[in-house]
Coordinates of C-alpha atoms and ligand atoms in Angstrom, one line a residue:
X2 CA 75.0 78.0 114.4
X3 CA 76.8 81.5 114.1
X4 CA 76.4 83.3 110.9
X5 CA 80.1 83.4 110.2
X6 CA 80.1 79.5 110.2
X7 CA 77.3 79.3 107.9
X8 CA 78.7 81.9 105.4
X9 CA 82.6 81.6 105.8
X10 CA 84.2 84.7 104.8
X11 CA 86.8 84.8 102.0
X12 CA 89.3 87.6 101.7
X13 CA 91.6 88.6 98.8
X14 CA 94.9 88.8 100.8
X15 CA 97.2 91.3 99.3
X16 CA 100.0 89.1 100.7
X17 CA 100.1 86.5 98.1
X18 CA 97.2 88.1 95.9
X19 CA 94.7 84.9 96.3
X20 CA 91.4 84.8 97.7
X21 CA 91.6 82.8 101.0
X22 CA 89.3 81.5 103.7
X23 CA 89.4 83.8 106.5
X24 CA 90.4 82.0 109.5
X25 CA 90.9 84.4 112.5
X26 CA 93.5 83.7 115.0
X27 CA 91.0 83.3 117.9
X28 CA 87.4 83.2 116.8
X29 CA 85.0 84.6 117.6
X30 CA 87.4 87.6 118.2
X31 CA 88.8 89.6 115.1
X32 CA 91.4 92.2 115.3
X33 CA 91.2 94.7 112.6
X34 CA 93.5 97.6 111.9
X35 CA 93.2 100.3 109.2
X36 CA 95.2 103.3 108.5
X37 CA 93.5 106.5 109.4
X38 CA 93.9 110.0 108.2
X39 CA 96.9 112.4 108.4
X40 CA 95.1 115.4 110.0
X41 CA 96.8 118.1 108.2
X42 CA 93.7 119.2 105.8
X43 CA 90.1 118.2 105.1
X44 CA 89.4 114.4 104.0
X45 CA 88.3 114.3 100.3
X46 CA 86.0 111.8 98.8
X47 CA 89.0 109.5 98.0
X48 CA 90.1 109.1 101.6
X49 CA 86.4 108.5 102.4
X50 CA 86.1 105.7 99.9
X51 CA 88.9 103.7 101.8
X52 CA 87.5 104.6 105.2
X53 CA 83.9 103.5 103.9
X54 CA 85.5 100.4 102.7
X55 CA 86.8 99.3 106.1
X56 CA 83.6 100.6 107.8
X57 CA 81.8 97.8 105.6
X58 CA 84.4 95.2 106.7
X59 CA 84.0 96.0 110.3
X60 CA 80.0 96.2 110.1
X61 CA 79.7 92.9 108.2
X62 CA 82.0 90.9 110.3
X63 CA 80.2 92.3 113.5
X64 CA 76.7 91.5 111.7
X65 CA 77.7 87.8 111.3
X66 CA 78.7 87.3 114.9
X67 CA 82.5 88.0 115.0
X68 CA 83.6 90.3 118.2
X69 CA 85.8 92.8 116.1
X70 CA 88.0 95.2 117.8
X71 CA 88.5 97.9 115.3
X72 CA 91.6 100.1 115.5
X73 CA 92.0 103.0 113.1
X74 CA 94.7 105.5 113.9
X75 CA 95.2 109.2 113.6
X76 CA 98.4 110.5 112.2
X77 CA 99.2 113.5 114.0
X78 CA 102.8 113.5 113.8
X79 CA 105.8 112.3 111.7
X80 CA 104.2 112.3 108.1
X81 CA 106.7 113.9 105.8
X82 CA 105.8 114.9 102.2
X83 CA 108.0 112.2 100.9
X84 CA 107.0 108.8 102.1
X85 CA 110.7 107.5 102.4
X86 CA 111.3 109.9 105.4
X87 CA 112.5 112.7 103.6
X88 CA 110.9 116.0 102.8
X89 CA 108.7 118.7 104.8
X90 CA 106.6 117.6 107.9
X91 CA 102.9 118.0 106.6
X92 CA 101.5 119.2 110.0
X93 CA 104.3 121.7 110.5
X94 CA 103.9 123.2 107.0
X95 CA 100.2 123.6 107.6
X96 CA 100.6 125.0 111.0
X97 CA 102.9 127.7 109.5
X98 CA 100.6 128.1 106.6
X99 CA 97.6 128.8 109.0
X100 CA 99.7 130.4 111.7
X101 CA 98.4 127.7 114.2
X102 CA 100.2 125.5 116.7
X103 CA 100.8 122.1 115.1
X104 CA 98.4 120.8 117.8
X105 CA 95.6 123.1 116.6
X106 CA 96.0 121.8 113.2
X107 CA 95.7 118.2 114.6
X108 CA 92.6 119.2 116.5
X109 CA 90.9 121.2 113.7
X110 CA 91.3 118.5 111.1
X111 CA 90.5 115.6 113.6
X112 CA 87.2 117.2 114.5
X113 CA 86.5 117.8 110.9
X114 CA 87.2 114.1 110.1
X115 CA 84.9 112.9 112.9
X116 CA 82.1 115.2 111.6
X117 CA 82.5 113.9 108.1
X118 CA 82.6 110.4 109.3
X119 CA 79.2 110.9 111.2
X120 CA 77.7 112.7 108.1
X121 CA 78.6 109.5 106.0
X122 CA 77.6 107.0 108.7
X123 CA 81.1 105.7 109.2
X124 CA 81.1 104.0 112.7
X125 CA 83.7 105.1 115.1
X126 CA 86.6 102.5 115.3
X127 CA 86.8 100.9 118.9
X128 CA 90.1 102.3 119.4
X129 CA 91.4 105.4 117.8
X130 CA 95.0 105.9 118.7
X131 CA 97.3 108.8 117.7
X132 CA 101.0 108.9 117.0
X133 CA 101.6 111.5 119.4
X134 CA 100.2 109.5 122.3
X135 CA 102.5 106.7 121.5
X136 CA 105.9 108.4 121.2
X137 CA 107.2 106.1 124.2
X138 CA 106.1 103.0 122.6
X139 CA 107.7 104.0 119.2
X140 CA 111.0 104.7 120.9
X141 CA 111.0 101.4 122.4
X142 CA 110.2 99.7 119.2
X143 CA 113.2 101.7 117.5
X144 CA 115.5 100.3 120.3
X145 CA 114.2 96.9 119.8
X146 CA 114.8 97.0 116.1
X147 CA 118.5 98.3 116.6
X148 CA 119.1 95.7 119.3
X149 CA 118.1 93.1 116.7
X150 CA 120.6 94.6 114.4
X151 CA 118.2 95.9 111.8
X152 CA 118.6 99.7 112.2
X153 CA 121.5 102.0 112.6
X154 CA 121.8 105.6 114.0
X155 CA 123.3 108.5 112.0
X156 CA 123.4 112.1 113.1
X157 CA 120.3 111.8 115.3
X158 CA 118.3 109.7 112.9
X159 CA 117.5 106.0 112.8
X160 CA 117.3 104.1 109.6
X161 CA 116.0 100.5 109.0
X162 CA 118.9 98.8 107.4
X163 CA 117.0 96.9 104.5
X164 CA 120.0 95.1 103.1
X165 CA 120.7 93.7 106.7
X166 CA 117.0 92.8 107.1
X167 CA 117.3 91.0 103.8
X168 CA 120.0 88.7 104.8
X169 CA 117.5 86.8 107.1
X170 CA 114.0 88.0 105.8
X171 CA 112.2 89.0 102.6
X172 CA 111.6 92.7 101.8
X173 CA 109.0 93.6 98.8
X174 CA 106.8 90.7 99.2
X175 CA 103.8 92.5 100.1
X176 CA 104.0 95.2 97.3
X177 CA 105.8 92.8 94.8
X178 CA 108.7 95.5 94.5
X179 CA 112.0 94.3 93.3
X180 CA 115.0 95.6 95.6
X181 CA 117.3 96.3 92.8
X182 CA 114.8 98.5 91.0
X183 CA 114.1 100.3 94.1
X184 CA 117.7 100.9 94.6
X185 CA 117.8 102.4 91.0
X186 CA 114.7 104.5 91.5
X187 CA 115.6 106.0 94.8
X188 CA 119.4 106.6 94.3
X189 CA 118.9 109.8 92.5
X190 CA 116.4 111.1 94.9
X191 CA 118.7 110.4 98.1
X192 CA 121.9 111.1 96.7
X193 CA 123.3 113.3 99.4
X194 CA 121.7 111.7 102.4
X195 CA 123.0 109.8 105.4
X196 CA 121.6 106.4 104.7
X197 CA 123.7 103.3 104.0
X198 CA 121.6 102.4 101.1
X199 CA 118.9 104.4 99.2
X200 CA 116.1 102.0 100.1
X201 CA 116.7 102.5 103.9
X202 CA 114.0 104.3 105.7
X203 CA 113.8 106.4 108.8
X204 CA 112.2 105.0 111.8
X205 CA 113.2 107.8 114.1
X206 CA 114.1 111.5 112.5
X207 CA 116.1 113.9 114.3
X208 CA 114.9 117.5 113.8
X209 CA 116.2 120.9 114.6
X210 CA 114.9 123.3 117.1
X211 CA 112.8 125.0 114.5
X212 CA 110.6 122.1 114.4
X213 CA 107.7 122.4 117.0
X214 CA 106.6 119.0 117.1
X215 CA 109.6 117.0 118.4
X216 CA 110.3 114.6 121.3
X217 CA 113.4 113.5 123.3
X218 CA 114.8 110.0 122.6
X219 CA 118.1 108.2 123.1
X220 CA 119.3 109.7 119.8
X221 CA 118.4 113.2 120.4
X222 CA 115.1 115.2 119.9
X223 CA 113.2 114.2 116.9
X224 CA 110.0 112.7 115.6
X225 CA 109.1 109.0 114.9
X226 CA 109.1 107.9 111.1
X227 CA 105.6 107.6 109.7
X228 CA 105.6 103.9 109.3
X229 CA 106.5 103.1 112.7
X230 CA 103.2 104.2 114.4
X231 CA 101.0 101.7 112.7
X232 CA 103.6 98.9 113.6
X233 CA 103.3 100.0 117.2
X234 CA 99.6 100.7 117.4
X235 CA 98.5 97.8 115.7
X236 CA 100.3 95.2 117.8
X237 CA 99.8 97.3 120.9
X238 CA 96.1 97.0 120.8
X239 CA 95.7 93.8 118.6
X240 CA 98.6 91.7 119.6
X241 CA 102.0 90.8 118.1
X242 CA 100.0 88.8 115.3
X243 CA 96.6 89.9 114.4
X244 CA 94.0 89.3 111.8
X245 CA 93.4 92.0 109.2
X246 CA 95.2 95.1 108.3
X247 CA 93.7 97.6 105.6
X248 CA 94.4 100.7 103.8
X249 CA 94.2 102.4 100.4
X250 CA 96.3 100.5 97.5
X251 CA 98.5 103.7 97.5
X252 CA 99.7 102.7 101.1
X253 CA 101.1 99.3 100.0
X254 CA 104.3 100.7 99.3
X255 CA 106.3 101.9 101.1
X256 CA 104.0 102.4 104.4
X257 CA 102.7 98.8 104.6
X258 CA 105.9 97.2 103.3
X259 CA 107.8 99.0 105.6
X260 CA 105.5 98.4 108.4
X261 CA 105.7 94.8 108.1
X262 CA 109.5 94.9 107.9
X263 CA 109.6 97.0 111.1
X264 CA 107.4 94.2 112.8
X265 CA 109.5 91.3 111.8
X266 CA 112.6 93.5 112.6
X267 CA 111.2 94.0 116.1
X268 CA 109.4 90.9 117.0
X269 CA 110.7 88.3 114.6
X270 CA 107.3 87.8 113.1
X271 CA 105.0 89.4 110.7
X272 CA 102.0 91.0 112.6
X273 CA 99.2 90.6 110.0
X274 CA 97.6 87.7 108.7
X275 CA 95.3 89.1 106.0
X276 CA 96.2 92.2 104.2
X277 CA 93.4 94.1 102.5
X278 CA 93.8 97.1 100.1
X279 CA 90.9 99.2 98.8
X280 CA 91.4 100.6 95.4
X281 CA 91.5 104.4 94.4
X282 CA 88.5 106.5 93.6
X283 CA 89.4 108.3 90.5
X284 CA 88.1 111.4 88.3
X285 CA 88.4 110.9 84.7
X286 CA 90.5 107.8 85.2
X287 CA 93.1 109.9 87.3
X288 CA 93.5 109.1 91.2
X289 CA 91.7 111.8 93.1
X290 CA 94.1 113.6 95.3
X291 CA 94.7 116.9 96.8
X292 CA 98.0 117.4 95.0
X293 CA 96.8 116.6 91.6
X294 CA 94.0 119.4 92.4
X295 CA 91.2 117.0 91.3
X296 CA 89.7 116.3 94.7
X297 CA 86.1 116.8 96.0
X298 CA 85.6 117.9 99.3
X299 CA 82.3 116.7 101.2
X300 CA 81.1 120.2 101.4
X301 CA 81.6 120.8 97.6
X302 CA 79.5 117.8 97.3
X303 CA 76.8 118.8 99.2
X304 CA 76.3 122.4 97.8
X305 CA 77.2 121.3 94.1
X306 CA 79.9 124.1 94.2
X307 CA 82.4 122.4 92.0
X308 CA 83.1 122.6 88.5
X309 CA 82.6 119.0 87.6
X310 CA 79.1 118.9 89.4
X311 CA 75.7 120.2 88.0
X312 CA 74.0 120.3 91.6
X313 CA 74.5 119.2 95.0
X314 CA 74.2 115.5 96.3
X315 CA 73.7 114.0 99.8
X316 CA 75.9 112.0 101.7
X317 CA 73.9 108.8 101.4
X318 CA 73.9 109.1 97.6
X319 CA 77.7 109.2 97.8
X320 CA 77.6 106.2 100.1
X321 CA 75.4 104.2 97.9
X322 CA 77.8 105.2 94.7
X323 CA 80.7 103.8 96.5
X324 CA 79.2 100.7 97.6
X325 CA 77.9 99.9 93.8
X326 CA 81.7 98.7 93.1
X327 CA 83.8 96.2 94.7
X328 CA 86.3 97.9 97.0
X329 CA 89.2 96.3 95.0
X330 CA 88.1 97.8 91.7
X331 CA 88.7 101.5 90.8
X332 CA 85.7 103.8 91.0
X333 CA 85.4 106.8 88.8
X334 CA 83.6 109.7 90.3
X335 CA 81.3 111.8 87.9
X336 CA 78.2 113.8 88.1
X337 CA 76.2 111.1 85.7
X338 CA 77.3 108.4 88.4
X339 CA 76.0 110.4 91.2
X340 CA 72.7 111.0 89.4
X341 CA 72.1 107.4 88.5
X342 CA 73.3 106.6 92.4
X343 CA 70.7 108.8 93.6
X344 CA 67.7 107.0 91.8
X345 CA 69.0 103.8 93.2
X346 CA 69.3 104.9 96.5
X347 CA 65.8 106.3 96.7
X348 CA 64.3 103.3 95.1
X349 CA 66.0 101.4 97.9
X350 CA 64.9 103.6 100.7
X351 CA 61.3 103.5 99.4
X352 CA 61.4 99.7 99.6
X353 CA 62.5 99.9 103.3
X354 CA 59.9 102.0 104.3
X355 CA 57.2 99.8 102.4
X356 CA 58.4 96.6 104.2
X357 CA 58.8 98.0 107.5
X358 CA 55.0 98.6 107.4
X359 CA 54.1 95.3 106.1
X360 CA 52.8 92.7 108.2
X361 CA 52.0 88.9 107.4
X362 CA 48.6 87.7 108.2
X363 CA 50.1 84.4 109.5
X364 CA 50.3 80.9 108.1
X365 CA 52.1 78.9 105.6
X366 CA 53.3 79.6 102.3
X367 CA 50.7 79.6 99.3
X368 CA 53.3 79.6 96.8
X369 CA 56.1 77.3 97.6
X370 CA 58.0 78.4 94.4
X371 CA 58.3 82.0 95.6
X372 CA 58.9 80.8 99.1
X373 CA 61.8 79.1 98.0
X374 CA 63.1 82.2 96.2
X375 CA 62.7 84.4 99.0
X376 CA 64.8 82.1 101.1
X377 CA 67.5 81.9 98.3
X378 CA 67.7 85.8 98.3
X379 CA 68.4 86.0 101.9
X380 CA 71.4 83.5 101.8
X381 CA 72.6 85.3 98.6
X382 CA 72.8 88.3 100.7
X383 CA 75.2 86.7 103.0
X384 CA 77.1 84.6 100.2
X385 CA 77.9 87.8 98.2
X386 CA 79.1 89.6 101.5
X387 CA 81.0 86.7 102.5
X388 CA 82.8 86.6 99.0
X389 CA 85.3 89.2 99.9
X390 CA 82.8 91.8 101.0
X391 CA 81.4 92.3 97.4
X392 CA 78.8 95.2 98.2
X393 CA 78.3 95.6 94.3
X394 CA 76.7 92.1 94.1
X395 CA 74.9 92.4 97.5
X396 CA 73.3 95.6 96.2
X397 CA 72.2 93.5 93.1
X398 CA 70.5 90.9 95.3
X399 CA 69.0 93.8 97.5
X400 CA 67.6 95.1 94.2
X401 CA 66.1 91.6 93.4
X402 CA 64.4 91.8 96.9
X403 CA 63.1 95.3 96.1
X404 CA 61.3 94.0 93.2
X405 CA 59.5 91.4 95.4
X406 CA 58.7 94.0 97.9
X407 CA 57.2 96.0 95.1
X408 CA 55.3 92.7 94.0
X409 CA 53.8 92.4 97.4
X410 CA 52.9 96.0 97.8
X411 CA 51.2 96.1 94.1
X412 CA 49.4 92.9 94.9
X413 CA 51.3 91.1 92.0
X414 CA 51.8 88.5 94.7
X415 CA 50.4 88.8 98.2
X416 CA 52.6 88.5 101.4
X417 CA 50.5 85.3 102.1
X418 CA 52.1 83.6 99.2
X419 CA 55.4 83.1 101.4
X420 CA 55.3 81.6 104.8
X421 CA 55.1 83.8 108.0
X422 CA 58.6 82.7 109.1
X423 CA 60.2 83.2 105.7
X424 CA 58.7 86.6 105.7
X425 CA 60.0 87.6 108.8
X426 CA 63.5 86.5 107.8
X427 CA 63.1 88.2 104.5
X428 CA 62.2 91.4 106.2
X429 CA 64.9 91.3 108.7
X430 CA 67.7 90.5 106.2
X431 CA 66.7 93.1 103.9
X432 CA 66.6 95.7 106.4
X433 CA 69.6 94.4 108.3
X434 CA 71.8 94.4 105.2
X435 CA 70.5 97.9 103.9
X436 CA 71.0 99.6 107.4
X437 CA 73.4 97.7 109.5
X438 CA 75.7 96.1 106.9
X439 CA 75.8 98.8 104.3
X440 CA 75.0 101.7 106.7
X441 CA 72.4 103.1 104.4
X442 CA 70.0 105.4 106.1
X443 CA 67.1 107.5 105.4
X444 CA 67.9 111.2 104.8
X445 CA 65.4 113.7 106.1
X446 CA 65.7 117.1 104.9
X447 CA 64.0 120.1 106.5
X448 CA 60.9 120.0 104.4
X449 CA 60.5 116.2 105.0
X450 CA 60.5 117.1 108.8
X451 CA 58.0 119.9 108.2
X452 CA 55.6 117.7 106.2
X453 CA 56.0 115.1 109.0
X454 CA 55.1 117.7 111.6
X455 CA 52.0 119.0 109.8
X456 CA 50.6 115.6 109.0
X457 CA 51.1 114.8 113.0
X458 CA 49.2 118.1 113.8
X459 CA 46.3 117.0 111.5
X460 CA 46.2 113.7 113.4
X461 CA 46.0 115.4 116.6
X462 CA 43.2 117.6 115.2
X463 CA 41.3 114.4 113.9
X464 CA 41.7 112.7 117.3
X465 CA 40.1 115.8 119.0
X466 CA 37.3 115.9 116.5
X467 CA 36.4 112.3 117.1
X468 CA 36.4 112.7 120.9
X469 CA 34.1 115.9 120.3
X470 CA 32.1 113.4 118.0
X471 CA 32.5 115.8 115.1
X472 CA 32.7 112.9 112.8
X473 CA 32.3 114.9 109.4
X474 CA 35.4 116.8 110.4
X475 CA 37.4 113.8 111.4
X476 CA 36.2 111.7 108.3
X477 CA 37.2 114.7 106.1
X478 CA 40.7 115.2 107.5
X479 CA 41.2 111.2 106.9
X480 CA 39.9 111.3 103.3
X481 CA 41.6 114.3 102.3
X482 CA 45.0 113.2 103.5
X483 CA 44.2 110.0 101.7
X484 CA 43.8 112.1 98.6
X485 CA 47.2 113.4 98.9
X486 CA 48.6 109.9 99.4
X487 CA 48.8 109.8 103.1
X488 CA 47.4 106.6 104.6
X489 CA 46.4 106.7 108.4
X490 CA 46.6 103.4 110.2
X491 CA 45.4 102.6 113.5
X492 CA 48.5 101.5 115.9
X493 CA 48.8 100.4 119.3
X494 CA 47.2 102.1 122.2
X495 CA 44.9 104.3 120.3
X496 CA 47.9 105.8 118.5
X497 CA 47.5 106.7 114.8
X498 CA 50.3 106.0 112.5
X499 CA 50.8 107.2 108.7
X500 CA 52.6 106.1 105.6
X501 CA 53.2 108.3 102.5
X502 CA 52.7 106.7 99.1
Ligands
LIG629 P1 96.2 110.2 104.1 O1 95.4 110.9 105.0 O2 96.9 110.8 102.9 O3 97.1 109.3 104.9 O4 95.1 109.1 103.5 C1 94.1 108.5 104.2 C2 93.6 107.1 103.4 O5 92.9 107.6 102.2 C3 94.7 106.3 103.0 O6 94.2 104.9 103.5 C4 94.9 106.4 101.5 O7 95.1 105.2 100.8 C5 93.3 106.7 101.2 N1 93.2 107.5 99.9 C6 93.9 108.6 99.2 N2 93.5 108.9 98.1 C7 92.6 108.1 97.6 C8 91.7 107.9 96.6 N3 91.7 108.7 95.5 N4 90.9 106.8 96.5 C9 90.8 105.9 97.7 N5 91.4 106.1 98.7 C10 92.4 107.1 99.0
LIG630 ZN1 99.2 103.2 108.5

């Protein structure tokens, strides 16, 4: 039986706010969309928390047998400083500042983003579409929304007519916003603009010739509204109705609310079945953000060159730190939290190395009680992850498993005490969850590589000594390495393997 049938996934759906059983539209296929970065500056650790959260969703659904198509976009046009479609264009502004062509800005920060994802072991999505690559489709969607009577043109821009939309459909259900409060809140801000109602938002924005990024459209030259690209690219690659849409909590309104309205406005149906929102990474309780000046960039983290850090930390320590909390809770970033995470991560990696080299001698369980516990721990990994991707609880189970592994190693209970098949499953589950589901991997520093190289050299010299029948030398190399905690083990085909205590 497929693992996803044995361990059905539950998701807290932001639409309705309840934990629901996940029923994909066309199992075993799953369509997953998450909002990617706006490539106008370096990503900070807050952004990375969200990308990590959906990396985990992608990894786990794949691990339990779903065939996932994961689409994560790159916003390379149309994102203004005010999310309602007002303000300065972020990429244009950065291009002026750095004296670059807007597409140079886009290229520079897209490359940087990919590099950071690689370092943090965030798997590339199946499709990574860009807003600029889908201008034609965006114009088509605007036309469709106008044709359906939910948008109007004014001075070269096109606005979504929220009041008109609300005559037939609901607006505000995802974010729980009340339309009258929204009207009140945005009236002051948009007093002089060309919208019929302050809550209306731009789906196409006319721009002047000073704007470098601009495209021809039936309404004159302009740029697409920011919310439009996700409506277009999600449905283009995943279908008019698809399974999961994710993003950070701060995108719920207006971005996702508007996206949902656009989909209904164009196609008559909401596209998304399950909305997932990951919570914010905070610093002293405040959202980490570039504009608040409390953000950490990956490189500041590695070097420790930041006023709030006492030293540098590795990418896997940070990944581990993020997974210690459930994606829907806020997570506070601090030096102390990273120190604790580093300790936990190292302990987990040591257990991985130990179990990797552990073999079962064959045979049945000698301790049926322990055998049963081991089986339960295996299932617990799936149960906790299937429960709304609860990485915090899964890590707690994995640490239970670490205790068992250390017991096996120290001889407190031998591997023989559990059955051969359960041991195999235990090993596979533990390593599979650490590496494939949580994406935690060994970090080798330059000095680690050097030590490994020197040991391999000594192994070669020992081999030569044995061929020359110089047993005194070969024994000495083995014994001295042992005294340093390096155990040599005969592998297949005369190879020698080693482990470090
Ligand atoms: P942006 O490039 O600003 O569109 O943001 C990219 C992603 O990072 C979005 O999904 C945001 O919700 C998310 N994000 C921004 N700040 C934080 C934060 N402090 N914690 C978690 N996610 C964040
Ligand atoms: Zn989006």
